[in-house]
Amino acid sequence: MNILQQLIKEALDRDHTLLVYSEDINRPHYHGREANKIIETIQARDEVNVLIRNGGGPDNTVGWLMILPGLAEGEQITDYSGAWIHEWHISRGLV
């Protein structure tokens, strides 16, 4: 979870808002900026999606992640999209 925690911290440091959901984006499990609640929400599920938004609005999405928290740390982020997230992965040698 350390890699994911680093990504969440950096997103929050950039004033991004995270939306954590499973199947229905309109019914998120959590939407906000509290790192502990984001991590708890992710860990409580077998599979979860996370949208990272600049300012919180749907038109300001800067990235998306699919996370399987039960996997090994380097495998938890199973898919992602968005330039910011891709650059983040590259800068840490994860791709």
Coordinates of C-alpha atoms in Angstrom, one line a residue:
M1 CA 0.0 0.0 0.0
N2 CA 3.1 2.3 0.3
I3 CA 3.1 3.0 -3.4
L4 CA -0.5 3.8 -3.4
Q5 CA -0.2 6.0 -0.3
Q6 CA 2.6 8.0 -2.0
L7 CA 0.4 8.6 -5.0
I8 CA -2.6 9.6 -2.8
K9 CA -0.3 12.0 -0.8
E10 CA 1.1 13.6 -4.0
A11 CA -2.4 14.0 -5.4
L12 CA -3.6 15.7 -2.2
D13 CA -0.5 17.9 -2.1
R14 CA -1.6 19.1 -5.6
D15 CA -5.0 20.0 -4.2
H16 CA -6.7 17.2 -6.1
T17 CA -9.9 15.5 -4.8
L18 CA -10.3 11.7 -4.9
L19 CA -13.5 9.8 -5.7
V20 CA -13.5 6.1 -4.7
Y21 CA -16.2 3.9 -6.2
S22 CA -16.8 0.4 -7.3
E23 CA -19.4 0.1 -10.0
D24 CA -21.4 3.3 -10.1
I25 CA -19.5 6.5 -10.2
N26 CA -22.6 8.3 -9.1
R27 CA -22.6 6.3 -5.8
P28 CA -19.1 6.7 -4.6
H29 CA -17.9 5.0 -1.4
Y30 CA -15.9 8.2 -0.6
H31 CA -15.4 11.6 -2.2
G32 CA -13.0 14.0 -0.6
R33 CA -9.4 14.8 0.5
E34 CA -8.8 12.9 3.7
A35 CA -5.9 10.5 3.1
N36 CA -6.8 8.1 5.9
K37 CA -10.4 7.8 4.8
I38 CA -9.3 7.2 1.1
I39 CA -7.0 4.4 2.2
E40 CA -9.5 2.8 4.5
T41 CA -12.2 2.9 1.8
I42 CA -9.8 1.3 -0.7
Q43 CA -8.7 -1.4 1.7
A44 CA -12.3 -2.3 2.6
R45 CA -13.0 -3.6 -1.0
D46 CA -11.7 -6.3 -3.3
E47 CA -11.7 -4.1 -6.3
V48 CA -12.1 -0.3 -6.5
N49 CA -11.8 2.6 -9.0
V50 CA -10.4 5.9 -8.0
L51 CA -10.8 9.2 -10.0
I52 CA -8.4 12.0 -9.3
R53 CA -9.9 15.4 -10.0
N54 CA -8.4 18.8 -9.9
G55 CA -10.9 20.8 -8.0
G56 CA -13.3 17.9 -7.6
G57 CA -15.6 18.5 -10.6
P58 CA -16.2 15.8 -13.3
D59 CA -14.7 18.0 -16.0
N60 CA -11.5 18.3 -14.1
T61 CA -10.5 14.6 -14.0
V62 CA -6.7 14.2 -14.2
G63 CA -6.6 10.4 -13.8
W64 CA -8.2 7.1 -13.1
L65 CA -6.9 4.0 -11.2
M66 CA -8.2 0.5 -10.9
I67 CA -7.0 -1.0 -7.6
L68 CA -7.0 -4.5 -6.2
P69 CA -5.8 -4.0 -2.6
G70 CA -5.4 -7.7 -1.9
L71 CA -2.5 -8.0 -4.4
A72 CA 1.2 -7.5 -3.6
E73 CA 2.2 -3.8 -3.3
G74 CA 3.6 -3.4 -6.8
E75 CA 0.6 -5.1 -8.3
Q76 CA -2.2 -3.3 -6.6
I77 CA -2.7 -0.6 -9.2
T78 CA -3.8 -2.9 -12.0
D79 CA -4.8 -0.3 -14.6
Y80 CA -4.7 3.5 -14.9
S81 CA -5.2 6.3 -17.3
G82 CA -4.3 10.0 -17.4
A83 CA -1.1 11.9 -18.2
W84 CA -0.4 12.9 -14.6
I85 CA -0.7 9.3 -13.3
H86 CA 1.4 8.0 -16.1
E87 CA 4.2 10.5 -15.5
W88 CA 4.0 9.7 -11.8
H89 CA 4.6 6.0 -12.6
I90 CA 7.5 6.8 -14.9
S91 CA 9.2 9.1 -12.4
R92 CA 9.2 6.2 -9.9
G93 CA 10.3 3.5 -12.4
L94 CA 7.1 1.6 -12.1
V95 CA 6.6 1.2 -15.9

